[in-house]
Amino acid sequence: MSQTYYVTTPIYYVNDVPHIGHSYTTIAADVLARYFRAAGRDVRFLTGTDEHGIKIVKASAEKGMTPKELSDQVVVGFEYLWKDLNISNDDFIRTSQPRHEKRVQAIITRLLERDEIYLGQYEGWYDEGQEEFITESTAAENEFKSEVNGKPLVRYQEPTYYFRLSKWVDKLIEYIEANPGFIKPQARRNEVLSKLKMGVEDLSISRHKDKLGGWGIEMPNDPTHSVYVWIDALSNYRTALGWPEIGDEHDATDEKYWPADVHLIGKDILWFHTVYWPAILMAMDQPLPKCVFAHGWWTSEGKKMSKSLGNFVSRETIAEICGEYSVDVYRYFLLRAVTFGADGDFSHDALKGRYNTDLANGLGNLLNRTLNMITRYFDGVLPAACENGEHEKVVIDAAADLEAAACGAMEDCDFGLYLDKITALIGATNGYIEVTAPFKLAKDESQRERLGTILYTCADAVRIILNYLSPFMPEMMAAGLKQMNWSLADGQTISDAGKWGQLTPGQQVMQPEPLFPRKS
Ligand code: ME8
C-alpha cells in the first residue's frame, strides 16, 4: 500500500465571488497534489464551499435570494474556476450537503457526551464579516471595528453553548512546542504561541436559530440553536472522509487519509485552524493534522483589492490573464512571484517581467535552442553522449541537486526552493551552451562526437526540467515533453524520471514550436 498524502484548502464562503486569493491557495494545493501523485503517493485533495453563517444569510437577503439559492449560484463559479485552472481535486465538499451536516451533529454529540460543551450566556462583540468573536480589549483597540474589513462590530447577547476551549490551552501549547512542523511558517507558529500564552476563554459554538433564519446545522441537543459556522466549517476536513460513522454510504470511505498532511490556509484564518480545530480534535481523542501552513496575502497593483478601486482580480480577470498567457503561466506566476508564506502583490507588469525572464528567455529559449540544434545538426535524431567532462559535470550536478531537493521542498511547501533548483538547472544549461558553443563546433566535422555529447546533455537537462515543472504547468510541460518525444514509463515516479541519462540516443525529436513566445 502506498503512503497517503492528504492536502486541503479552506472551504470558501459563498457570499462573494471567487478571486485571485482563492485561486492562490487552490493552485498551491493542486501543485502539491500533482507532485505527490507523480511521486507515487496515494493522494487525497479536498476543496469546497462554506455555506452557512450570518454573512451568507445577510448577503443572500441583500440579493433577494435564499441562502440556498445564493450558495447554488456562487458554488458554480468556484467549480468553473477550478475546472478552468486545471485543478485536480478529488472531492468538493459543500457544508449544506447532508453527508456533512449529519456528521457535524455527530461531532457535537460526541463533545456533549464527553462534557466538553455546556450552556452559558454570551455577551460581547462579533465580527460578522469574519464570523468571529472579538474580546473587549481587541474590540476597543480597533475602535469597535473589524480588523479585517473595517466594518462596525456587532453586539451579541444570547444564551449559547460553549466549548471548553480554555481547558485545552496548556495541552495545545505543549503540542505546538513539541512539534515545530505543526504550524508553518515559523513566524506564524510564534504568533499563535504568544497569543495562546496570554490565555484563551471558552468558545461560544452555537447561535440562536432565529438570528440565522433557520439556515445552519441544528444543535443535536437543542433545536433552537445552530452550530457556530466555524465549528461546522472546520469539521469538513473529517466529514469529507466519512468520519464520524453515522450509518450512511459515506461512512469511513476515506478515513485512511487522516491525519491530513497539510491544511493550506491564508494567514487570516490561522487562529481557527491552529487553536479551535486542534482543541476540538484533542477533545475527541483524535489525531491532529500534521501541518497547518498559512500563506501570505495578495494585494493587486500595490493596493488592497477592491471592486471600487478597479484592481479586483476576479474570475473574469483571471480568465483574461489566462487567455493572454495561458493557465499554466498564471499558475506558475502565483507560486514563483512570492515566497510561499510571505505577502505578495499582483501586477500586470510583474507578470510580464516574470514571464519574459523565466519562461520566454529561460526555459523556452533553452528548449527551442536544444531542439533546433538537434534538428539542424543531427536531422532531429538525438545523438549519444560520449565523454562527460568538467562542463557537463556542472549541468549534471545541478540536475542531481534538483533531484535531491525536490521531495523535501514539496514536503515543506517550499515552492520557492523547488523552483530555485529548477532555475539553477536552466541557468547552468544555458550557460553550458554559451561556454561549449555547439554552433561553432558544428562547423568542424572532427568535432561531431563532442557536439553530440553537448546536445545530449542539453536535451536530458531539458527533459528533467520539464518533468519537475509538470505539477506547476501540467499542459505546457506535457507539450514540451512531446516535442522531446519522451514520456514517463509505466510505474515511473517523478523522482525516477528526475535521474540523469534517460533519453535514448537515436530517438527522433520534433521541430520545436515555441511554448513561451516573448511578450513585448
Ligand atoms: O475564511 N490573498 O473563507 P474565505 C491570499 N470560509 N489569499 C486569499 C486572499 C488574498 N487577498 N483572499 C482570500 C473563509 N484568500 C472560511 C474558511 S475553512 C474551514 C473556512 C484565500 O472565502 C486564503 O486561503 O474568506 C484565505 O484563507 C481564504 O481565501 C479565505 O476564504
Coordinates of C-alpha atoms and ligand atoms in Angstrom, one line a residue:
M1 CA 0.0 0.0 0.0
S2 CA 1.5 3.3 -1.0
Q3 CA 1.8 6.1 1.6
T4 CA -1.1 8.5 1.7
Y5 CA -1.0 12.3 1.2
Y6 CA -4.0 14.4 2.2
V7 CA -4.0 18.1 1.3
T8 CA -6.9 20.6 1.8
T9 CA -7.8 24.2 1.0
P10 CA -10.1 26.3 3.1
I11 CA -13.7 25.9 2.1
Y12 CA -14.6 29.3 0.6
Y13 CA -17.5 31.4 1.6
V14 CA -20.3 31.7 -0.9
N15 CA -21.2 35.3 -0.1
D16 CA -18.7 36.6 -2.6
V17 CA -17.3 35.6 -5.9
P18 CA -14.0 33.7 -6.4
H19 CA -10.9 35.8 -6.9
I20 CA -7.1 35.6 -7.1
G21 CA -6.7 34.9 -3.4
H22 CA -8.9 31.8 -3.5
S23 CA -7.1 30.7 -6.7
Y24 CA -3.7 31.0 -5.0
T25 CA -4.4 28.6 -2.2
T26 CA -6.2 26.1 -4.5
I27 CA -3.4 26.2 -7.1
A28 CA -0.8 25.6 -4.3
A29 CA -2.8 22.6 -3.1
D30 CA -3.1 21.4 -6.7
V31 CA 0.7 21.6 -7.2
L32 CA 1.3 19.6 -4.1
A33 CA -1.4 17.0 -5.1
R34 CA 0.1 16.6 -8.6
Y35 CA 3.6 16.4 -7.3
F36 CA 2.8 13.7 -4.7
R37 CA 0.6 11.7 -7.1
A38 CA 3.6 11.7 -9.5
A39 CA 5.8 10.7 -6.6
G40 CA 3.7 7.6 -6.2
R41 CA 1.7 8.6 -3.1
D42 CA -2.0 7.8 -2.6
V43 CA -3.3 11.4 -2.7
R44 CA -6.5 13.0 -1.5
F45 CA -7.1 16.6 -2.4
L46 CA -10.1 18.3 -0.9
T47 CA -11.6 21.7 -1.5
G48 CA -15.2 23.1 -1.2
T49 CA -17.5 25.8 0.0
D50 CA -18.6 27.1 3.4
E51 CA -22.3 27.9 3.0
H52 CA -23.7 28.6 6.5
G53 CA -23.3 31.6 8.9
I54 CA -24.7 35.0 9.3
K55 CA -22.8 36.6 6.5
I56 CA -24.3 34.2 3.9
V57 CA -27.7 34.9 5.4
K58 CA -27.2 38.6 5.1
A59 CA -25.6 38.5 1.6
S60 CA -28.5 36.4 0.3
A61 CA -31.1 38.7 1.8
E62 CA -29.5 41.7 0.2
K63 CA -29.8 39.9 -3.2
G64 CA -33.4 38.9 -2.5
M65 CA -32.4 35.3 -2.5
T66 CA -32.5 32.4 0.0
P67 CA -29.1 31.3 1.3
K68 CA -29.5 28.1 -0.6
E69 CA -30.2 29.9 -3.8
L70 CA -27.2 32.1 -3.3
S71 CA -25.0 29.1 -2.5
D72 CA -26.1 27.2 -5.5
Q73 CA -25.3 30.1 -7.7
V74 CA -21.9 31.0 -6.3
V75 CA -20.7 27.4 -6.0
V76 CA -20.9 27.1 -9.8
G77 CA -18.4 30.0 -10.1
F78 CA -16.0 28.2 -7.9
E79 CA -16.4 24.9 -9.7
Y80 CA -15.9 26.5 -13.1
L81 CA -12.8 28.4 -11.9
W82 CA -11.3 25.2 -10.6
K83 CA -12.0 23.5 -13.9
D84 CA -10.5 26.4 -15.9
L85 CA -7.4 26.4 -13.8
N86 CA -6.9 22.6 -14.2
I87 CA -7.4 21.9 -10.5
S88 CA -7.3 18.1 -9.8
N89 CA -9.3 18.0 -6.6
D90 CA -10.6 14.5 -5.6
D91 CA -13.7 15.8 -3.8
F92 CA -15.6 19.0 -3.4
I93 CA -17.5 19.4 -0.2
R94 CA -20.4 21.8 0.4
T95 CA -21.3 22.3 4.0
S96 CA -25.0 22.2 3.1
Q97 CA -24.7 18.6 2.0
P98 CA -26.4 16.0 4.2
R99 CA -23.2 13.9 4.4
H100 CA -21.6 16.9 6.2
E101 CA -24.5 18.2 8.2
K102 CA -25.2 14.9 9.8
R103 CA -21.6 14.3 10.7
V104 CA -21.2 17.7 12.3
Q105 CA -24.1 16.8 14.5
A106 CA -22.4 13.6 15.4
I107 CA -19.2 15.5 16.3
I108 CA -21.3 17.8 18.6
T109 CA -22.9 14.8 20.1
R110 CA -19.5 13.3 20.9
L111 CA -18.4 16.5 22.5
L112 CA -21.6 16.7 24.5
E113 CA -21.1 13.1 25.7
R114 CA -17.7 14.0 26.9
D115 CA -18.9 17.1 28.7
E116 CA -16.9 19.3 26.5
I117 CA -19.9 21.6 25.9
Y118 CA -22.1 23.5 28.3
L119 CA -24.8 26.1 28.2
G120 CA -23.9 29.6 29.1
Q121 CA -24.7 33.2 28.3
Y122 CA -22.7 35.2 25.7
E123 CA -22.4 38.9 25.8
G124 CA -19.8 40.6 23.7
W125 CA -18.6 41.7 20.3
Y126 CA -18.9 39.8 17.0
D127 CA -17.2 40.5 13.6
E128 CA -19.9 39.4 11.2
G129 CA -17.5 39.6 8.2
Q130 CA -15.1 37.2 9.7
E131 CA -17.7 35.2 11.7
E132 CA -15.5 35.7 14.8
F133 CA -16.0 36.6 18.4
I134 CA -13.9 39.6 19.5
T135 CA -12.7 40.2 23.0
E136 CA -13.5 43.5 24.7
S137 CA -9.8 44.6 24.7
T138 CA -9.3 43.8 21.0
A139 CA -12.6 45.5 20.1
A140 CA -11.5 48.6 22.0
E141 CA -8.1 48.5 20.3
N142 CA -9.7 48.6 16.9
E143 CA -12.3 51.2 17.8
F144 CA -15.0 48.5 17.7
K145 CA -14.4 47.9 14.0
S146 CA -13.4 44.8 12.2
E147 CA -9.7 44.4 11.9
V148 CA -10.2 42.8 8.5
N149 CA -12.8 44.9 6.7
G150 CA -13.2 47.9 9.0
K151 CA -17.0 47.4 9.4
P152 CA -18.5 48.1 12.9
L153 CA -18.5 45.1 15.2
V154 CA -21.9 43.9 16.3
R155 CA -23.0 43.5 20.0
Y156 CA -24.3 40.0 20.7
Q157 CA -26.2 39.0 23.8
E158 CA -27.7 35.5 23.9
P159 CA -27.7 32.1 25.6
T160 CA -25.2 30.0 23.8
Y161 CA -23.4 26.6 24.1
Y162 CA -19.7 26.8 25.0
F163 CA -16.9 24.5 24.1
R164 CA -14.4 24.2 27.0
L165 CA -11.5 25.6 24.9
S166 CA -9.7 27.1 27.9
K167 CA -9.2 23.5 29.3
W168 CA -7.1 22.6 26.3
V169 CA -4.8 25.6 26.2
D170 CA -1.9 24.0 28.1
K171 CA -2.0 20.8 26.0
L172 CA -2.1 22.9 22.8
I173 CA 0.9 24.9 23.9
E174 CA 2.7 21.7 24.8
Y175 CA 1.8 20.2 21.4
I176 CA 2.9 23.2 19.4
E177 CA 6.2 23.4 21.2
A178 CA 6.9 19.7 20.8
N179 CA 6.0 19.7 17.1
P180 CA 7.9 22.5 15.4
G181 CA 6.4 21.5 12.0
F182 CA 2.8 21.7 13.1
I183 CA 2.4 25.4 12.2
K184 CA 4.3 26.9 9.4
P185 CA 6.0 29.3 8.6
Q186 CA 7.7 29.6 12.0
A187 CA 6.7 33.3 12.4
R188 CA 3.1 32.2 12.4
R189 CA 3.8 29.5 15.0
N190 CA 5.4 32.1 17.3
E191 CA 2.4 34.3 16.8
V192 CA 0.0 31.6 17.8
L193 CA 2.1 30.5 20.8
S194 CA 2.4 34.0 22.2
K195 CA -1.3 34.7 21.8
L196 CA -2.2 31.3 23.5
K197 CA 0.1 32.1 26.4
M198 CA -1.9 35.3 27.1
G199 CA -4.9 33.0 27.9
V200 CA -8.0 31.9 26.0
E201 CA -11.6 31.9 27.0
D202 CA -14.1 29.1 26.3
L203 CA -15.6 29.3 22.8
S204 CA -19.2 30.0 22.0
I205 CA -20.2 27.4 19.5
S206 CA -23.9 27.9 18.9
R207 CA -26.2 30.7 17.6
H208 CA -29.8 31.2 18.2
K209 CA -31.6 29.8 15.2
D210 CA -33.8 32.9 14.7
K211 CA -30.7 35.0 14.0
L212 CA -29.9 32.8 11.1
G213 CA -33.4 32.5 9.7
G214 CA -33.1 28.7 10.3
W215 CA -30.1 28.4 8.0
G216 CA -27.3 26.3 9.5
I217 CA -26.9 23.0 11.2
E218 CA -29.1 22.4 14.2
M219 CA -27.5 21.6 17.5
P220 CA -28.4 17.9 18.1
N221 CA -29.4 18.6 21.7
D222 CA -31.3 21.8 21.2
P223 CA -33.5 22.6 18.1
T224 CA -33.5 26.3 18.9
H225 CA -29.7 26.6 18.3
S226 CA -27.5 26.2 15.2
V227 CA -23.8 25.2 15.3
Y228 CA -21.4 28.1 15.0
V229 CA -20.2 28.3 11.4
W230 CA -16.5 27.8 12.2
I231 CA -17.1 24.6 14.0
D232 CA -19.3 23.5 11.1
A233 CA -16.7 24.5 8.6
L234 CA -13.5 23.1 10.2
S235 CA -15.2 19.7 10.5
N236 CA -15.3 19.4 6.8
Y237 CA -11.7 18.1 6.7
R238 CA -13.0 15.0 8.6
T239 CA -16.6 14.7 7.4
A240 CA -15.5 14.6 3.8
L241 CA -13.6 11.4 4.6
G242 CA -16.7 9.8 6.1
W243 CA -16.0 10.5 9.7
P244 CA -17.7 10.1 12.2
E245 CA -19.6 7.0 11.0
I246 CA -23.3 7.6 11.0
G247 CA -24.7 4.7 9.0
D248 CA -24.8 6.2 5.5
E249 CA -23.0 5.3 2.3
H250 CA -20.1 7.7 3.1
D251 CA -19.1 6.0 6.3
A252 CA -15.3 5.8 6.7
T253 CA -14.8 5.7 2.9
D254 CA -11.6 7.6 3.0
E255 CA -10.6 7.6 6.7
K256 CA -7.2 6.2 5.7
Y257 CA -6.2 9.8 4.7
W258 CA -6.5 11.2 8.2
P259 CA -4.4 12.9 9.7
A260 CA -4.1 15.4 6.9
D261 CA -0.6 16.1 5.7
V262 CA -1.3 19.7 5.3
H263 CA -4.1 22.2 5.7
L264 CA -3.2 25.1 3.4
I265 CA -4.8 28.4 4.5
G266 CA -4.3 32.1 4.3
K267 CA -2.9 33.9 7.3
D268 CA -6.3 35.4 8.1
I269 CA -7.7 32.1 9.4
L270 CA -4.6 30.9 11.3
W271 CA -6.2 31.0 14.8
F272 CA -9.2 28.9 13.8
H273 CA -7.0 26.2 12.3
T274 CA -4.3 26.1 14.9
V275 CA -6.4 26.6 18.1
Y276 CA -10.1 25.8 17.7
W277 CA -9.6 22.9 15.3
P278 CA -6.8 21.0 17.2
A279 CA -8.6 21.6 20.5
I280 CA -11.8 20.1 19.2
L281 CA -9.8 17.1 17.8
M282 CA -8.0 16.7 21.1
A283 CA -11.3 16.8 23.0
M284 CA -12.4 13.8 20.9
D285 CA -9.1 12.0 21.2
Q286 CA -8.4 12.3 17.5
P287 CA -5.0 12.8 15.8
L288 CA -4.2 16.3 14.8
P289 CA -3.3 17.3 11.2
K290 CA 0.5 17.1 10.6
C291 CA 0.8 20.7 9.4
V292 CA -1.2 23.9 9.0
F293 CA 0.6 26.2 6.5
A294 CA -0.5 29.8 6.5
H295 CA 0.4 31.7 3.3
G296 CA 0.5 35.4 2.9
W297 CA -1.9 37.9 1.4
W298 CA -2.1 39.2 -2.2
T299 CA -2.7 42.8 -3.0
S300 CA -3.2 44.0 -6.5
E301 CA -1.3 46.7 -8.4
G302 CA 0.1 47.8 -5.0
K303 CA -3.2 48.1 -3.1
K304 CA -5.7 46.0 -1.2
M305 CA -8.0 44.5 -3.7
S306 CA -11.4 46.2 -4.1
K307 CA -14.0 46.3 -6.7
S308 CA -14.4 50.1 -6.3
L309 CA -10.6 50.6 -6.9
G310 CA -10.9 48.6 -10.1
N311 CA -8.0 46.3 -9.1
F312 CA -10.1 43.3 -8.1
V313 CA -8.6 40.2 -9.7
S314 CA -11.9 38.4 -10.3
R315 CA -12.6 35.1 -12.1
E316 CA -13.1 37.2 -15.3
T317 CA -9.8 38.9 -14.9
I318 CA -8.1 35.6 -14.3
A319 CA -9.7 34.3 -17.5
E320 CA -8.3 37.3 -19.4
I321 CA -4.8 36.7 -18.0
C322 CA -5.0 33.0 -18.9
G323 CA -6.3 33.9 -22.4
E324 CA -3.3 36.2 -22.9
Y325 CA -0.6 34.0 -21.3
S326 CA -2.2 30.5 -20.6
V327 CA -3.5 28.9 -17.5
D328 CA -0.1 27.3 -16.8
V329 CA 1.7 30.6 -16.8
Y330 CA -0.8 32.1 -14.3
R331 CA -0.3 29.0 -12.0
Y332 CA 3.5 29.3 -12.3
F333 CA 3.5 33.1 -11.7
L334 CA 1.5 32.9 -8.4
L335 CA 3.9 30.4 -6.9
R336 CA 7.1 31.9 -8.3
A337 CA 6.5 35.5 -7.7
V338 CA 6.5 35.4 -3.9
T339 CA 7.9 33.2 -1.2
F340 CA 5.1 30.9 0.0
G341 CA 4.2 32.3 3.4
A342 CA 5.0 36.0 2.6
D343 CA 2.7 38.6 1.2
G344 CA 2.7 39.4 -2.5
D345 CA 1.5 41.9 -5.0
F346 CA -0.1 41.1 -8.3
S347 CA 0.6 43.4 -11.2
H348 CA 0.4 43.0 -14.9
D349 CA 4.0 44.4 -15.2
A350 CA 5.3 41.8 -12.7
L351 CA 3.6 39.0 -14.6
K352 CA 5.0 40.1 -17.9
G353 CA 8.5 40.6 -16.4
R354 CA 8.5 37.2 -14.8
Y355 CA 7.1 35.6 -18.0
N356 CA 9.8 37.1 -20.2
T357 CA 12.7 36.3 -17.8
D358 CA 11.9 32.9 -16.6
L359 CA 9.8 31.4 -19.3
A360 CA 10.5 33.1 -22.7
N361 CA 14.2 33.8 -22.2
G362 CA 15.0 31.0 -19.7
L363 CA 13.1 27.7 -20.2
G364 CA 11.5 28.4 -23.6
N365 CA 14.8 29.6 -25.2
L366 CA 16.6 26.5 -23.8
L367 CA 14.0 24.1 -25.2
N368 CA 14.0 25.8 -28.6
R369 CA 17.8 26.1 -28.9
T370 CA 18.2 22.4 -27.9
L371 CA 15.6 21.0 -30.3
N372 CA 16.7 23.4 -33.1
M373 CA 20.3 22.3 -32.9
I374 CA 19.4 18.6 -32.8
T375 CA 17.2 19.2 -35.9
R376 CA 19.8 21.2 -37.7
Y377 CA 22.9 19.2 -36.9
F378 CA 21.6 15.7 -36.5
D379 CA 18.4 15.7 -38.6
G380 CA 16.3 15.5 -35.4
V381 CA 17.9 12.3 -34.2
L382 CA 19.2 12.5 -30.7
P383 CA 23.0 11.9 -30.6
A384 CA 24.7 9.9 -27.9
A385 CA 26.8 11.5 -25.1
C386 CA 30.4 10.1 -25.4
E387 CA 32.6 11.5 -22.7
N388 CA 31.4 13.8 -19.9
G389 CA 33.9 16.4 -18.8
E390 CA 34.0 19.3 -16.4
H391 CA 31.4 21.3 -18.3
E392 CA 29.0 18.5 -18.4
K393 CA 29.6 18.0 -14.7
V394 CA 28.2 21.4 -13.9
V395 CA 24.9 20.6 -15.6
I396 CA 24.7 17.0 -14.3
D397 CA 25.4 18.3 -10.7
A398 CA 22.7 20.9 -11.0
A399 CA 20.2 18.2 -12.1
A400 CA 21.3 15.9 -9.2
D401 CA 20.9 18.8 -6.8
L402 CA 17.3 19.4 -8.0
E403 CA 16.5 15.7 -7.7
A404 CA 17.9 15.6 -4.1
A405 CA 16.0 18.7 -3.0
A406 CA 12.6 18.3 -4.8
C407 CA 10.7 16.0 -2.5
G408 CA 11.8 17.7 0.7
A409 CA 10.9 21.1 -0.7
M410 CA 7.4 19.9 -1.5
E411 CA 7.1 18.3 1.9
D412 CA 7.8 21.7 3.3
C413 CA 5.5 23.5 0.8
D414 CA 8.7 25.4 -0.1
F415 CA 7.8 26.1 -3.8
G416 CA 10.5 28.8 -3.8
L417 CA 13.3 26.4 -3.1
Y418 CA 11.9 23.8 -5.6
L419 CA 11.7 26.4 -8.3
D420 CA 15.1 27.9 -7.4
K421 CA 16.7 24.5 -8.1
I422 CA 14.9 24.3 -11.5
T423 CA 16.0 27.9 -12.3
A424 CA 19.6 26.9 -11.4
L425 CA 19.5 24.0 -13.8
I426 CA 18.1 26.1 -16.6
G427 CA 20.8 28.7 -15.9
A428 CA 23.5 26.0 -15.8
T429 CA 22.3 24.5 -19.1
N430 CA 22.0 27.9 -20.9
G431 CA 25.5 28.8 -19.5
Y432 CA 26.8 25.5 -20.7
I433 CA 25.7 26.2 -24.3
E434 CA 27.5 29.6 -24.1
V435 CA 30.7 28.0 -22.8
T436 CA 30.8 25.0 -25.1
A437 CA 29.5 26.9 -28.2
P438 CA 28.0 24.0 -30.1
F439 CA 27.1 26.3 -33.0
K440 CA 30.8 26.8 -33.6
L441 CA 31.7 23.1 -33.2
A442 CA 29.0 22.3 -35.8
K443 CA 31.2 23.8 -38.5
D444 CA 34.0 21.3 -37.7
E445 CA 33.4 17.7 -38.9
S446 CA 36.1 16.4 -36.5
Q447 CA 34.0 17.7 -33.5
R448 CA 30.9 15.6 -34.3
E449 CA 31.3 13.4 -31.2
R450 CA 31.8 16.4 -28.9
L451 CA 28.8 18.1 -30.5
G452 CA 26.7 15.0 -29.8
T453 CA 27.7 15.0 -26.2
I454 CA 26.7 18.6 -25.8
L455 CA 23.3 18.2 -27.4
Y456 CA 22.6 15.1 -25.4
T457 CA 23.5 16.9 -22.2
C458 CA 21.2 19.8 -23.1
A459 CA 18.3 17.5 -24.0
D460 CA 18.5 15.4 -20.9
A461 CA 18.6 18.6 -18.7
V462 CA 15.6 20.0 -20.5
R463 CA 13.7 16.7 -20.0
I464 CA 14.4 16.8 -16.3
I465 CA 13.3 20.4 -16.1
L466 CA 10.0 19.7 -17.9
N467 CA 9.4 16.7 -15.7
Y468 CA 9.9 18.7 -12.5
L469 CA 7.8 21.6 -13.7
S470 CA 4.9 19.4 -14.6
P471 CA 3.0 19.9 -11.3
F472 CA 3.0 23.6 -11.9
M473 CA 2.4 23.7 -15.6
P474 CA 0.9 20.3 -16.5
E475 CA -0.3 21.1 -20.0
M476 CA 2.7 23.1 -21.3
M477 CA 5.2 20.7 -19.8
A478 CA 3.4 17.8 -21.5
A479 CA 3.6 19.7 -24.8
G480 CA 7.3 20.2 -24.2
L481 CA 7.9 16.6 -23.4
K482 CA 6.0 15.6 -26.5
Q483 CA 8.4 17.8 -28.6
M484 CA 11.2 15.8 -27.0
N485 CA 9.3 12.6 -27.7
W486 CA 9.7 11.4 -24.1
S487 CA 7.1 10.3 -21.6
L488 CA 7.1 8.7 -18.2
A489 CA 7.4 4.9 -18.3
D490 CA 4.6 2.9 -16.5
G491 CA 5.2 3.0 -12.8
Q492 CA 8.0 5.5 -13.0
T493 CA 7.8 8.3 -10.4
I494 CA 8.7 11.9 -10.8
S495 CA 12.0 11.2 -8.8
D496 CA 12.8 8.2 -11.0
A497 CA 12.3 10.4 -14.0
G498 CA 14.5 13.1 -12.4
K499 CA 17.6 10.9 -12.7
W500 CA 20.2 11.7 -15.3
G501 CA 20.7 10.0 -18.6
Q502 CA 17.2 8.6 -19.5
L503 CA 17.0 9.8 -23.1
T504 CA 17.7 7.2 -25.7
P505 CA 20.2 8.1 -28.4
G506 CA 18.9 7.5 -31.9
Q507 CA 15.4 8.7 -30.9
Q508 CA 13.7 11.3 -33.1
V509 CA 12.7 14.6 -31.6
M510 CA 10.3 17.1 -33.1
Q511 CA 10.8 20.5 -34.6
P512 CA 10.3 23.0 -31.7
E513 CA 7.2 25.0 -31.6
P514 CA 7.9 27.9 -29.1
L515 CA 5.9 27.3 -25.9
F516 CA 6.6 30.8 -24.5
P517 CA 6.9 33.4 -27.2
R518 CA 8.4 36.7 -25.9
K519 CA 5.9 39.4 -24.9
S520 CA 6.7 43.0 -25.8
Ligands
ME8_1 O1 -12.3 32.2 5.5 N1 -4.6 36.7 -0.7 O2 -13.4 31.7 3.6 P1 -13.0 32.9 2.6 C1 -4.4 35.4 -0.5 N2 -14.9 30.0 4.9 N3 -5.3 34.5 -0.1 C2 -6.6 35.0 0.0 C3 -6.9 36.3 -0.3 C4 -5.9 37.2 -0.6 N4 -6.1 38.5 -0.9 N5 -8.2 36.4 -0.1 C5 -8.7 35.2 0.2 C6 -13.1 31.6 4.9 N6 -7.7 34.3 0.2 C7 -13.7 30.4 5.6 C8 -12.7 29.2 5.7 S1 -12.0 26.8 6.3 C9 -12.6 25.6 7.4 C10 -13.2 28.0 6.4 C11 -7.8 32.8 0.5 O3 -13.9 32.7 1.4 C12 -7.0 32.3 1.7 O4 -6.8 30.9 1.5 O5 -13.0 34.2 3.3 C13 -7.9 32.5 2.8 O6 -7.6 31.8 3.9 C14 -9.2 32.1 2.2 O7 -9.1 32.5 0.8 C15 -10.4 32.7 2.9 O8 -11.6 32.4 2.1

